Phi, psi and omega in degrees: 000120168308135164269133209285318159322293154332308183291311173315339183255321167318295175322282181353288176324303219280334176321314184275339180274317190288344162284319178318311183256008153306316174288342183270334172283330156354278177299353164282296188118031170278329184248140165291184155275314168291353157308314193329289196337291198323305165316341177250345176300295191334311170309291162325309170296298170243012164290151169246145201266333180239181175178148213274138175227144178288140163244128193243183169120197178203343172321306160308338169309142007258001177295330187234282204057196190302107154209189174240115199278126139306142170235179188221123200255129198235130231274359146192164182276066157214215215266026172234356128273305184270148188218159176273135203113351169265145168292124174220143184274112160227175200292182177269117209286351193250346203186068174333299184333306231226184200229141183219166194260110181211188186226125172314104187271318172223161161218170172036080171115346184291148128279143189238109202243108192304116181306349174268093147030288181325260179338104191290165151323127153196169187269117160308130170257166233288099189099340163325151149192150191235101161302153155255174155273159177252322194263116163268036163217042149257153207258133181337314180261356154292322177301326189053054174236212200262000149283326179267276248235030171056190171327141201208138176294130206296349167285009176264312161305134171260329160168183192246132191281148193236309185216168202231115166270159156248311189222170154298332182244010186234087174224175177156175200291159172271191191237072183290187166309171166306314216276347125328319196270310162325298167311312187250021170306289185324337064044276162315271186319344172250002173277315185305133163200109185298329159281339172290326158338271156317294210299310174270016154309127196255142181264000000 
């Protein structure tokens, strides 16, 4: 049972995602001005906050690995959504098509410092951000993260994985930031739905 808060702060989220992306289809010219409203009621009303994504791979063990991800679709990319320590689906720095899963080790304003001697000290800019892998016993460019292919725009997230199927029986939330996690309960709780999961689990 949903708490009359939950829902209220749920309302909120989507309140806030459907001007975001009105105004952003606005500002493309896809939408009129007079549209916005509409566009944001609509959005509101019959929009969902999440969407299911297949994840394939081993980068990710032991958090995700193959399973099927709730995502939390987030109403803009920068250091007021996204935080360091969150799981995120973003595009592939190698491969614009298709999409990968890895976790914000830093952002904006971090200094970045090399286990190699060589390699000088450098600062993430502005939008910036350094993915990781969760599995450390794959060797850097097996991970396929900002070891290999450096710093990646925070505008390449689409969004933070909330939860994980693995199996019917191995599923649960994933383990993002505080400031992540907080944020998308109200969400996780009127959203979640663990048999929609399973049905489109791929084994």
């Amino acid at each position: 049972m949903v708490s009359l808060s939950t829902w209220f702060r749920y309302i909120a989220h989507k309140f806030e995602y459907s001007v975001a992306l009105s105004w952003k289809n606005y500002k493309r010219g896809q939408i009129t001005d007079r549209e916005v409203g509409d566009a944001v009621w609509k959005n509101l009303l019959q929009g969902r906050l999440s969407y299911l994504h297949w994840n394939k791979g081993e980068e990710m063990t032991p958090t995700v690995g193959g399973g099927t991800l709730l995502v939390r679709k987030l109403p803009a990319t920068d250091p007021a959504h996204v935080f360091v320590g969150d799981v995120v689906v973003l595009k592939d720095p190698e491969n614009p098509e298709s999409y990968i899963v890895r976790r914000v080790a830093a952002i904006e304003g971090y200094e970045m410092v090399s286990t190699d001697a060589n390699d000088e000290p450098f600062v993430l800019e502005k939008d910036e951000c350094w993915i990781l892998a969760d599995n450390d016993k794959l060797k850097p460019k097996e991970a396929n993260d900002s070891r290999k292919f450096g710093p990646v725009p925070m505008t390449d997230v689409v969004g933070r994985v909330m939860y994980c199927l693995r199996t019917a029986v191995d599923h649960g939330p994933v383990k993002n930031s505080p400031y992540g996690m907080r944020k998308d309960m109200p969400v996780l709780m009127v959203e979640l739905d663990v048999d929609e999961l399973a049905k489109n689990h791929k084994a």
